[in-house]
mmCIF file of C-alpha atoms (C1' of nucleotides) in Angstrom:
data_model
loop_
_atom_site.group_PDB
_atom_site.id
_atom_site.type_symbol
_atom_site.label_atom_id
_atom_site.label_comp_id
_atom_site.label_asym_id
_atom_site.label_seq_id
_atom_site.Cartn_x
_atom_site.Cartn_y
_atom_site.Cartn_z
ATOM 1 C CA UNK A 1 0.443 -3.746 -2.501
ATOM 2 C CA UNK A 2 1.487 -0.861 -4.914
ATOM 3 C CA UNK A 3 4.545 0.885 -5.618
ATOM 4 C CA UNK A 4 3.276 4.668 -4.596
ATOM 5 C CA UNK A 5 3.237 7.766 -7.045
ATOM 6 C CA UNK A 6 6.053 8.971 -5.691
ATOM 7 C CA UNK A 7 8.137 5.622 -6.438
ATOM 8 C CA UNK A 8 6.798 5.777 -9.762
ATOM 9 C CA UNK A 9 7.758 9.622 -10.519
ATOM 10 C CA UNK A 10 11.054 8.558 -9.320
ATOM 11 C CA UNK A 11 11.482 6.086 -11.392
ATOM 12 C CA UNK A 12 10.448 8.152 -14.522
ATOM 13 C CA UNK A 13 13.222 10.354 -13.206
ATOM 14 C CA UNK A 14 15.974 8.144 -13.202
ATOM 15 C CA UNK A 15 15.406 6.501 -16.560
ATOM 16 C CA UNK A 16 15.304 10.053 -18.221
ATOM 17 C CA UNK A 17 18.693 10.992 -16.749
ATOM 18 C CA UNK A 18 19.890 7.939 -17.733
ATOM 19 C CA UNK A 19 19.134 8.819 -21.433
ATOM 20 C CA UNK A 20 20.544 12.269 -21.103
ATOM 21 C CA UNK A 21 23.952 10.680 -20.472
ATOM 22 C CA UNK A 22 25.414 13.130 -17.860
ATOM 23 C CA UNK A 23 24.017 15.950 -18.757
ATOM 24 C CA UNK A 24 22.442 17.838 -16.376
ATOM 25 C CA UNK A 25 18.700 18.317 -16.665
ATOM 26 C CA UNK A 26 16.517 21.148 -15.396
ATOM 27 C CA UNK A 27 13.879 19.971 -13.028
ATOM 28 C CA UNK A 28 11.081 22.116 -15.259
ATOM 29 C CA UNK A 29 12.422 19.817 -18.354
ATOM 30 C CA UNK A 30 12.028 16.755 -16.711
ATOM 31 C CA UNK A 31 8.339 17.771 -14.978
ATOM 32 C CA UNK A 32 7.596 18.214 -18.079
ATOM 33 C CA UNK A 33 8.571 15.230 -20.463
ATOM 34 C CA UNK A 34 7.598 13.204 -17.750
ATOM 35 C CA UNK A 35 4.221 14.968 -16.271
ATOM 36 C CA UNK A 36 5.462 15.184 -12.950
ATOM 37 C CA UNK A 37 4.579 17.890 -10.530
ATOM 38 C CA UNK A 38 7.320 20.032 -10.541
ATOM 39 C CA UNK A 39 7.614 21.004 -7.035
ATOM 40 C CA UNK A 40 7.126 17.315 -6.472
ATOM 41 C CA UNK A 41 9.478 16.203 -8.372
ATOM 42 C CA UNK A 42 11.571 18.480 -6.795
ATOM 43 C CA UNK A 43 10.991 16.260 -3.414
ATOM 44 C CA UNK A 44 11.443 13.501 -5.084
ATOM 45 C CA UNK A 45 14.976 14.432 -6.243
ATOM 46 C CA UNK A 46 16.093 15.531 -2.943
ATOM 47 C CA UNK A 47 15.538 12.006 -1.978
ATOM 48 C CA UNK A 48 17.308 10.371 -4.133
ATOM 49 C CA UNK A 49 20.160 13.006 -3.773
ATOM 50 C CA UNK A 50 20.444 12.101 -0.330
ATOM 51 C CA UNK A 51 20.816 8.240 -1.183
ATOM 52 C CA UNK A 52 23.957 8.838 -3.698
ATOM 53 C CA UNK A 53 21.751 8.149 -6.837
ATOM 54 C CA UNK A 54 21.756 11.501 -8.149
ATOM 55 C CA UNK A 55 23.594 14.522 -7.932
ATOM 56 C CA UNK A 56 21.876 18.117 -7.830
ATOM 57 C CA UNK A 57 23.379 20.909 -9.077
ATOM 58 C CA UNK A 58 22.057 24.631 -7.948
ATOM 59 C CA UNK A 59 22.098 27.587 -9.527
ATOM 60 C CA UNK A 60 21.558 29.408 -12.989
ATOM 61 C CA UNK A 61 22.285 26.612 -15.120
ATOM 62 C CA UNK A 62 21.228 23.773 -12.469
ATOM 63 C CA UNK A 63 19.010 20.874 -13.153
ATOM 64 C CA UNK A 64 19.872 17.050 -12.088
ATOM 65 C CA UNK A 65 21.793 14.391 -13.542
ATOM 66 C CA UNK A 66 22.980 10.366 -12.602
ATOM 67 C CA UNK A 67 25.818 10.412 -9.662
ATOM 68 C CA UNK A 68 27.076 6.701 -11.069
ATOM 69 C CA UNK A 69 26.517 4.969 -14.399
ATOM 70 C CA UNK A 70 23.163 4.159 -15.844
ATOM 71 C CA UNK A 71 24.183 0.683 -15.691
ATOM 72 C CA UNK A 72 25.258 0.369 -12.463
ATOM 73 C CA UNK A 73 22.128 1.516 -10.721
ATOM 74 C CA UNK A 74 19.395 -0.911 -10.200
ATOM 75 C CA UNK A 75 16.140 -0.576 -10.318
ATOM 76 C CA UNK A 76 15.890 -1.904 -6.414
ATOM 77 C CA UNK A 77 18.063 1.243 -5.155
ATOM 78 C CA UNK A 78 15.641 3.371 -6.815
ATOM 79 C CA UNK A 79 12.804 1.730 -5.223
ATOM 80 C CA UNK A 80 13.971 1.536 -2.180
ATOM 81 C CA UNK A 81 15.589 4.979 -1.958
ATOM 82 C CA UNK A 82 12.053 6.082 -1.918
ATOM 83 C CA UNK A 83 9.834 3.259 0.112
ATOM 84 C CA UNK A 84 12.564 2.021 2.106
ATOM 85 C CA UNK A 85 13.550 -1.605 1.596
ATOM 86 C CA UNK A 86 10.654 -3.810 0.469
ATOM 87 C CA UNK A 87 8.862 -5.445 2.761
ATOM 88 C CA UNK A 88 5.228 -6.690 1.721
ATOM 89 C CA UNK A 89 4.175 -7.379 5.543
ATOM 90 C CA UNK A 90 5.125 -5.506 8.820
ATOM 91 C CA UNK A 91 6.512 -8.848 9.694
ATOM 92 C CA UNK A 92 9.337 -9.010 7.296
ATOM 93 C CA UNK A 93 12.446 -7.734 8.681
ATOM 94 C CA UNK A 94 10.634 -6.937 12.296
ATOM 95 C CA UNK A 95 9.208 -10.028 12.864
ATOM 96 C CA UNK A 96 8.973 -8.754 16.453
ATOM 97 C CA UNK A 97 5.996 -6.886 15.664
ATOM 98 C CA UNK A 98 3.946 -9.939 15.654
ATOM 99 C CA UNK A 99 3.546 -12.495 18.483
ATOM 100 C CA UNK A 100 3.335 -15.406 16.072
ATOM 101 C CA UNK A 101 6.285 -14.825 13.606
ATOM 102 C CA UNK A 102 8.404 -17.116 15.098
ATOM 103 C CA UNK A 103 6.217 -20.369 14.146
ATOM 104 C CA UNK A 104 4.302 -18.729 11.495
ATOM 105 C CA UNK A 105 4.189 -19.953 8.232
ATOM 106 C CA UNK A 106 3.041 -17.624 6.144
ATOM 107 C CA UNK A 107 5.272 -14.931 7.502
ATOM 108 C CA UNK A 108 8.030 -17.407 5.580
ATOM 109 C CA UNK A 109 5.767 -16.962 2.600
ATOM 110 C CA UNK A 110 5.871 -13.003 2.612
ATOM 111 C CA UNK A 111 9.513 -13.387 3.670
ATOM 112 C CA UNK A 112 10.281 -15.846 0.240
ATOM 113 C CA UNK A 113 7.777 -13.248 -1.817
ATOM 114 C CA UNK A 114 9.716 -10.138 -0.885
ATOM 115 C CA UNK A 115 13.547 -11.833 -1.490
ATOM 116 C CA UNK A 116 12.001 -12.829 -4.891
ATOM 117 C CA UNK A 117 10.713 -9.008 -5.744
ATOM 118 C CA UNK A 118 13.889 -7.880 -4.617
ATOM 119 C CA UNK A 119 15.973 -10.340 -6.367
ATOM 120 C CA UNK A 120 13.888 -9.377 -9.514
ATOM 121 C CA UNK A 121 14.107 -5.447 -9.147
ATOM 122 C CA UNK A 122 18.078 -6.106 -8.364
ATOM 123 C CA UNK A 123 18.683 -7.278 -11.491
ATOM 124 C CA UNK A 124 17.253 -4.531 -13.747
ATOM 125 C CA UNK A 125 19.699 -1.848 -14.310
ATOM 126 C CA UNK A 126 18.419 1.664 -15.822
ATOM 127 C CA UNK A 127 20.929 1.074 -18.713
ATOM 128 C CA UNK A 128 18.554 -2.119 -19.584
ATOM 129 C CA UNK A 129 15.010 0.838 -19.214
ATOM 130 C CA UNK A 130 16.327 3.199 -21.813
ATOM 131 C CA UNK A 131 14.781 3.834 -25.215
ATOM 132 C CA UNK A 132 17.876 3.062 -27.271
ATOM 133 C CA UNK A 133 18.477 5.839 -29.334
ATOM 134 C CA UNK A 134 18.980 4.456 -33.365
ATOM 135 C CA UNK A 135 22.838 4.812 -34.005
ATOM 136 C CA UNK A 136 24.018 4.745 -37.626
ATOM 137 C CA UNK A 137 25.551 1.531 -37.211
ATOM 138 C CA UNK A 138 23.008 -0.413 -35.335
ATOM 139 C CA UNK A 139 20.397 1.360 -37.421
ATOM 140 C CA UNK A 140 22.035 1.136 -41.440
ATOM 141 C CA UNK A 141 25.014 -1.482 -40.883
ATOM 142 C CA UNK B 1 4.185 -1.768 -1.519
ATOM 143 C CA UNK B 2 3.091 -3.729 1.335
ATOM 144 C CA UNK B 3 -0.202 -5.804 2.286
ATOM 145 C CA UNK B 4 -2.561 -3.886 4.016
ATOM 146 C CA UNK B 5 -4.051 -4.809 7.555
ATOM 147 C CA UNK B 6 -6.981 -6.456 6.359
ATOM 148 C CA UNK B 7 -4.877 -8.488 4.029
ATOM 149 C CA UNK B 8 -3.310 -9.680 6.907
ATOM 150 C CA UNK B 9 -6.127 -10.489 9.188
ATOM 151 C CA UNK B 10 -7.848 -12.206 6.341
ATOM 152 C CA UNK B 11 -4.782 -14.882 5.947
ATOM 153 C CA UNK B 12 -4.725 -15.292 9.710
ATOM 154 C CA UNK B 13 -8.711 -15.852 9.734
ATOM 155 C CA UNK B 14 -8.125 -18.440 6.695
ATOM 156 C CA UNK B 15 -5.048 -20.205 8.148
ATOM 157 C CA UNK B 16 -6.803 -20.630 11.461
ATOM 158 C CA UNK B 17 -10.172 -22.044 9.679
ATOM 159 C CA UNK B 18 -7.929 -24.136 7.821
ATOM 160 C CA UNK B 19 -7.071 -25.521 10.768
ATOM 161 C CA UNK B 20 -10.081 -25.830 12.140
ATOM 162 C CA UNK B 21 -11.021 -28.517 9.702
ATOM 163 C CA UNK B 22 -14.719 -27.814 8.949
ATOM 164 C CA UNK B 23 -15.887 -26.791 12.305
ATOM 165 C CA UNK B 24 -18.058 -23.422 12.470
ATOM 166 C CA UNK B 25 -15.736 -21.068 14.588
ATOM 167 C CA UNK B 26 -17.479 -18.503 16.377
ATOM 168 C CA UNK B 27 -15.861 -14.563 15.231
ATOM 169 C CA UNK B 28 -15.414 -13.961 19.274
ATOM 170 C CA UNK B 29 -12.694 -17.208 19.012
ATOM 171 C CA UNK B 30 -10.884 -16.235 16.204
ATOM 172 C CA UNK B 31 -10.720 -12.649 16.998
ATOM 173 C CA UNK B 32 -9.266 -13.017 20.537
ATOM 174 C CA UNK B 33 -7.184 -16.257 19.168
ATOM 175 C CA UNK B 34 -5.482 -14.245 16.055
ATOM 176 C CA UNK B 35 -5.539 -10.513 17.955
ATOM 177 C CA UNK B 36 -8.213 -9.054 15.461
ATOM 178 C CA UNK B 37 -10.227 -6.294 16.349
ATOM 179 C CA UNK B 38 -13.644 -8.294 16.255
ATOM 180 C CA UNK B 39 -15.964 -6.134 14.508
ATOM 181 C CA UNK B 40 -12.760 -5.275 11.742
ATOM 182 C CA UNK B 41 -13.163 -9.004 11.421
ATOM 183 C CA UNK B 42 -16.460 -8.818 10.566
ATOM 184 C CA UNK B 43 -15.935 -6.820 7.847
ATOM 185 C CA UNK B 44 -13.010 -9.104 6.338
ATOM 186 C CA UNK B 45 -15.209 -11.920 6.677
ATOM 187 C CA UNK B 46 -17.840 -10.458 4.522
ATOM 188 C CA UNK B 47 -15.564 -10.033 1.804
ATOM 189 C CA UNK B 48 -14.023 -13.311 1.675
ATOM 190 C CA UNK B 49 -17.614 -14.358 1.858
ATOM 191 C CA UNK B 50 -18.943 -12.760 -1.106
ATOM 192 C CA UNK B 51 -15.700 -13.813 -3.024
ATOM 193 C CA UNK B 52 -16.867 -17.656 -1.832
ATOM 194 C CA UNK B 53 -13.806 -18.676 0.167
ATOM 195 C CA UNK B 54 -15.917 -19.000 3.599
ATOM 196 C CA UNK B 55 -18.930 -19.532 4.606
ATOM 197 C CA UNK B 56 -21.062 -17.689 7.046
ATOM 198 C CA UNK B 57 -23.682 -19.310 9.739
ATOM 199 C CA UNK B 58 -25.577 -16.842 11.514
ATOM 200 C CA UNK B 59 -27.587 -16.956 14.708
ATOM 201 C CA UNK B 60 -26.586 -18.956 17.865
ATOM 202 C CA UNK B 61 -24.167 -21.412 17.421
ATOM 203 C CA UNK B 62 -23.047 -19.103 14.288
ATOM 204 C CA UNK B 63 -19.168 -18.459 13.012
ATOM 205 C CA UNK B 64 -17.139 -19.205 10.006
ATOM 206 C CA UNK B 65 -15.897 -22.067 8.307
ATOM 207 C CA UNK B 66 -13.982 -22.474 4.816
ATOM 208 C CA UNK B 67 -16.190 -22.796 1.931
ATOM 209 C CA UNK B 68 -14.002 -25.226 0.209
ATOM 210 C CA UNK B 69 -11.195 -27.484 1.359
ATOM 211 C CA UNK B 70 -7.790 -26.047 2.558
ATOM 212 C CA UNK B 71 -6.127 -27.964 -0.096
ATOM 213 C CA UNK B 72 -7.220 -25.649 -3.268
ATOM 214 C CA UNK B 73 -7.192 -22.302 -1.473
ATOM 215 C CA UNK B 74 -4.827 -20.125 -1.973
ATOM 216 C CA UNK B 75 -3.264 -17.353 -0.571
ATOM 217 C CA UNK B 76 -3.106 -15.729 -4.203
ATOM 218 C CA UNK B 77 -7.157 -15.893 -4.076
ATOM 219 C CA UNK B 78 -7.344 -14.655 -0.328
ATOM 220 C CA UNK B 79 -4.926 -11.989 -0.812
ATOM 221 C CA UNK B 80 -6.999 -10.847 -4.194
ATOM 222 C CA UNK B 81 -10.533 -11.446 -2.501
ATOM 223 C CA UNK B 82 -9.539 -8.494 -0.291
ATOM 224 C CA UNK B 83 -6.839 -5.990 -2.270
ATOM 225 C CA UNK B 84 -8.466 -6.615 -5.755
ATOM 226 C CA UNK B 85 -5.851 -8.345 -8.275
ATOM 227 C CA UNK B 86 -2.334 -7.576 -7.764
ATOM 228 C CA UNK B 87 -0.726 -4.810 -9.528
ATOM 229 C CA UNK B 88 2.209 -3.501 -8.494
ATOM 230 C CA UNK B 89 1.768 -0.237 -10.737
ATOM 231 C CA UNK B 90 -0.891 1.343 -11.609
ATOM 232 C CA UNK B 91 -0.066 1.279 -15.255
ATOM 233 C CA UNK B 92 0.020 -2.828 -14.688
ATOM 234 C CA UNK B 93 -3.585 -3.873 -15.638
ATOM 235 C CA UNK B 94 -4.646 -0.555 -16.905
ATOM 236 C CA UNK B 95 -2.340 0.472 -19.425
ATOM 237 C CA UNK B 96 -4.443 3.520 -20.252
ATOM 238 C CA UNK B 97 -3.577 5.139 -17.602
ATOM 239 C CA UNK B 98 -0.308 5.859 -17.940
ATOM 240 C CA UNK B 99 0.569 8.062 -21.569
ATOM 241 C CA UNK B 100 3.790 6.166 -21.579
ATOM 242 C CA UNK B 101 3.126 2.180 -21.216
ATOM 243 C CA UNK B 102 2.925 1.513 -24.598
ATOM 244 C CA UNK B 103 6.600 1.885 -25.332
ATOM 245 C CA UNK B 104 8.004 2.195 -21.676
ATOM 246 C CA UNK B 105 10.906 -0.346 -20.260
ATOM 247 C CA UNK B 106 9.568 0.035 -16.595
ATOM 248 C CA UNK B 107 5.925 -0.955 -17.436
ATOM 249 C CA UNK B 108 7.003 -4.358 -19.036
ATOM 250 C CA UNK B 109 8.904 -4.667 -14.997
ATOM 251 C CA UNK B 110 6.287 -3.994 -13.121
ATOM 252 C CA UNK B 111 4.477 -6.347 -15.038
ATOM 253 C CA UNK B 112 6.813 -9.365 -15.074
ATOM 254 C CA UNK B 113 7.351 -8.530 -10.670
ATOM 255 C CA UNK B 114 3.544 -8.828 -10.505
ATOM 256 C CA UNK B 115 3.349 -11.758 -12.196
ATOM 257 C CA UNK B 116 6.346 -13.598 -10.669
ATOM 258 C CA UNK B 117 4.341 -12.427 -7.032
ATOM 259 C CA UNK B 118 1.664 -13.798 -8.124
ATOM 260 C CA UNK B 119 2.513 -16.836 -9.671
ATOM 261 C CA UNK B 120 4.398 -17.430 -5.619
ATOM 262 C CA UNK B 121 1.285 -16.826 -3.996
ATOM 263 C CA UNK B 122 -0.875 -18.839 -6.246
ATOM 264 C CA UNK B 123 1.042 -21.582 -5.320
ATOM 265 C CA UNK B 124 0.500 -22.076 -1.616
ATOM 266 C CA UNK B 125 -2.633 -23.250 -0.483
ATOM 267 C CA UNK B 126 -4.170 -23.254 2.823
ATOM 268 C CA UNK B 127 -3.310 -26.520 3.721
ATOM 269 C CA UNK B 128 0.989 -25.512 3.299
ATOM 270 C CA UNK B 129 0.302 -23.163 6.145
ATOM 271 C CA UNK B 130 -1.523 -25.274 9.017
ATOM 272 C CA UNK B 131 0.849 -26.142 11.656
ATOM 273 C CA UNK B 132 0.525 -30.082 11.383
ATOM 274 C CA UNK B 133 -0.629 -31.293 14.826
ATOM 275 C CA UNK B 134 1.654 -34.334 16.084
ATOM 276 C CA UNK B 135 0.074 -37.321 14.473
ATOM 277 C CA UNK B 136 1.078 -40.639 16.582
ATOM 278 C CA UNK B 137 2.558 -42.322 13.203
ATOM 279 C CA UNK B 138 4.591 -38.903 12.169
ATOM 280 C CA UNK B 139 5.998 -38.279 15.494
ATOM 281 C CA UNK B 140 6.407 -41.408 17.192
ATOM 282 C CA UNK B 141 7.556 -43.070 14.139
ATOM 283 C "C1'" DA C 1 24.367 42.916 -8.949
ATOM 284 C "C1'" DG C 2 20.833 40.458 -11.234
ATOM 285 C "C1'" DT C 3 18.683 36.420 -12.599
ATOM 286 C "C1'" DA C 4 17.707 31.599 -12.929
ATOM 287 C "C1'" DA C 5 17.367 27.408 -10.541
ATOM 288 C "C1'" DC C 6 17.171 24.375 -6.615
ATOM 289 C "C1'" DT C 7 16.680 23.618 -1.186
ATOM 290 C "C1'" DG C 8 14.327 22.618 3.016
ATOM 291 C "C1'" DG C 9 10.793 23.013 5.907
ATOM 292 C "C1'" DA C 10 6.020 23.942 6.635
ATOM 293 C "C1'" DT C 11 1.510 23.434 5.332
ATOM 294 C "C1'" DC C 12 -2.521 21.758 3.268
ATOM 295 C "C1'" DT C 13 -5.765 18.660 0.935
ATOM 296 C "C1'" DT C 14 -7.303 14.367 -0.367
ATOM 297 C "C1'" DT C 15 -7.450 9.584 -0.078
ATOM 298 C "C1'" DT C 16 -6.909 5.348 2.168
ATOM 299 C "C1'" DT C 17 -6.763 2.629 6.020
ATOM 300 C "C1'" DT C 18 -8.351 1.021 10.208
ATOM 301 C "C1'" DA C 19 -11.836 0.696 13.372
ATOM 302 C "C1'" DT C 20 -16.335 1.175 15.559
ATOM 303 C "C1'" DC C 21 -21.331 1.886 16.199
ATOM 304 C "C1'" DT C 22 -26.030 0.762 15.353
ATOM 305 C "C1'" DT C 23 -30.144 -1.381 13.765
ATOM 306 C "C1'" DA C 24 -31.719 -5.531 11.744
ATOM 307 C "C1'" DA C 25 -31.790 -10.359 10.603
ATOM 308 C "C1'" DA C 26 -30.922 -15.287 11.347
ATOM 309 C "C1'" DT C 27 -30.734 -19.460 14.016
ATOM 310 C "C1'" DT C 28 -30.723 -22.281 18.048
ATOM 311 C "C1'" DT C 29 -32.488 -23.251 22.651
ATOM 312 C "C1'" DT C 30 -35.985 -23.093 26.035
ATOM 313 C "C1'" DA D 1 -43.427 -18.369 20.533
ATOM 314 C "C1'" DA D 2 -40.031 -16.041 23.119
ATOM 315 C "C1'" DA D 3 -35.367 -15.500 24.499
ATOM 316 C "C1'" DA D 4 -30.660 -15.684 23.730
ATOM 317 C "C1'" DT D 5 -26.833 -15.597 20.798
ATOM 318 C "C1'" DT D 6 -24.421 -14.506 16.790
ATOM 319 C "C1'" DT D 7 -23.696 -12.326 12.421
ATOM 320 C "C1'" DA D 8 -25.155 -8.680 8.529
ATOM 321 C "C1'" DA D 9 -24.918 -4.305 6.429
ATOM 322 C "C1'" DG D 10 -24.526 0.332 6.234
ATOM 323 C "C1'" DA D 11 -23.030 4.576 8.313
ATOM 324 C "C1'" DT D 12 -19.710 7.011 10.642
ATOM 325 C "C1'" DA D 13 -15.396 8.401 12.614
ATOM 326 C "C1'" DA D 14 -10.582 8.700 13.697
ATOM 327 C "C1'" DA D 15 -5.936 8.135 12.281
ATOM 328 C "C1'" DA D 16 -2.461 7.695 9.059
ATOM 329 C "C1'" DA D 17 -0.457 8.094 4.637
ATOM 330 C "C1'" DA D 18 -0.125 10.010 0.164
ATOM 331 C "C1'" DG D 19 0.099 13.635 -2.903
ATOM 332 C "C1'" DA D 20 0.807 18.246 -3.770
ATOM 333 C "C1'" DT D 21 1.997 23.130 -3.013
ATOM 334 C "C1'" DC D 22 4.105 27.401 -0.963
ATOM 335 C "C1'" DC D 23 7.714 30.297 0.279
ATOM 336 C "C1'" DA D 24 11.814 32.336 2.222
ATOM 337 C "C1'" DG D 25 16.546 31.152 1.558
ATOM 338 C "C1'" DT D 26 20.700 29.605 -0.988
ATOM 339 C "C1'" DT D 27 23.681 28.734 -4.936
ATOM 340 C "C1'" DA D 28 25.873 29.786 -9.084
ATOM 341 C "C1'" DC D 29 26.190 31.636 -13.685
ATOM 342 C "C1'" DT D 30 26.577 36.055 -16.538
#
DNA sequence: AGTAACTGGATCTTTTTTATCTTAAATTTT
DNA sequence: AAAATTTAAGATAAAAAAGATCCAGTTACT
């Protein structure tokens, strides 16, 4: 009942886009700042590409950046752009794989547990995950 | 980010002792009754054993049988007994391992979804999962 | 054209999960 | 005491998933 590495590095990803503001960031940059495996990382951009949460760009002066707002992406879509939506027992959302789902109480349980994770993670935007950098007039004024 | 197998079987194995209301149930009845591979069930036993939620009897008329009433289990402890304590990051629980925690957004997340899950699952207890068997009074009326 | 940077698919290694096998021990019945 | 039944505990194995890497190909800037 873990988030995987992957998830995590992904994760790590987003949030450092979303402090470089639209720029676009080489993938050796972000490996770095963020000790992920480059050609990993790499992986792990192409999946989130693919799910509209950020764009790649190829070429000399390529590198990835945020396809939407930092504060309209959630936490969840990150999540479950990698792991596929949450589910913390087979029976959740294919109750059909087990023969007692229909009358079993506990698959309500991990049915109430997930909603709640979900619920939780769908509320944090990367906007709210970013270091705030000091401005002069939050910082002096 | 799921439960694993075992985590699975082991709730099944609890419920059903649960409702077997302090009778010794032989592994064979369980196993066939809750679709466990027998000797995997073994193994699950042991473990909720040795964390004292059930108790073993060996030799002839041997089985399982709860430890301690179905009214102050719960499926927080069983789930824990078998996947350790609930983390849904690494970094959650062992800060150390992650160069970042100490200042990082995400960690205090993971932290707060953990304990949210956890807080759920420490809140159900064996006896919220029994199917109640018609009682004359409750179903008559 | 040349160079820098990413893609996409294949591959590989390691770890974890799931399951089983085997010998031994415990307990009840005869 | 012997036999029958039932579980223990450790070893092993098979399957699946996770984590990481490689490389030929493509894109785009200068």
């Amino acid at each position: 009942m873990k988030i995987n590495r992957a998830t995590d590095y992904g994760v790590r990803l987003m949030v450092y886009l979303a402090a470089c503001e639209g720029r676009v960031v080489p993938r050796a940059e972000i490996a770095s700042a963020m000790e992920i495996p480059p050609e990993f990382l790499a992986k792990i951009a192409q999946h989130l590409a693919k799910a509209g949460l950020l764009e790649i760009r190829q070429g000399r002066a390529g590198g990835y950046r945020l396809k939407r707002p930092s504060q309209e992406i959630t936490l969840l879509e990150v999540v479950e752009a990698l792991e596929g939506e949450i589910a913390l027992n087979l029976c959740v959302g294919h109750p059909e794989s087990c023969r007692f789902s229909p009358t079993c109480k506990v698959h309500l349980v991990w049915e109430a547990a997930t909603e709640g994770l979900r619920d939780l993670l769908g509320n944090i935007y990367l906007a709210n995950l970013i270091e705030k950098k000091a401005k002069s007039d939050e910082e002096v004024g």
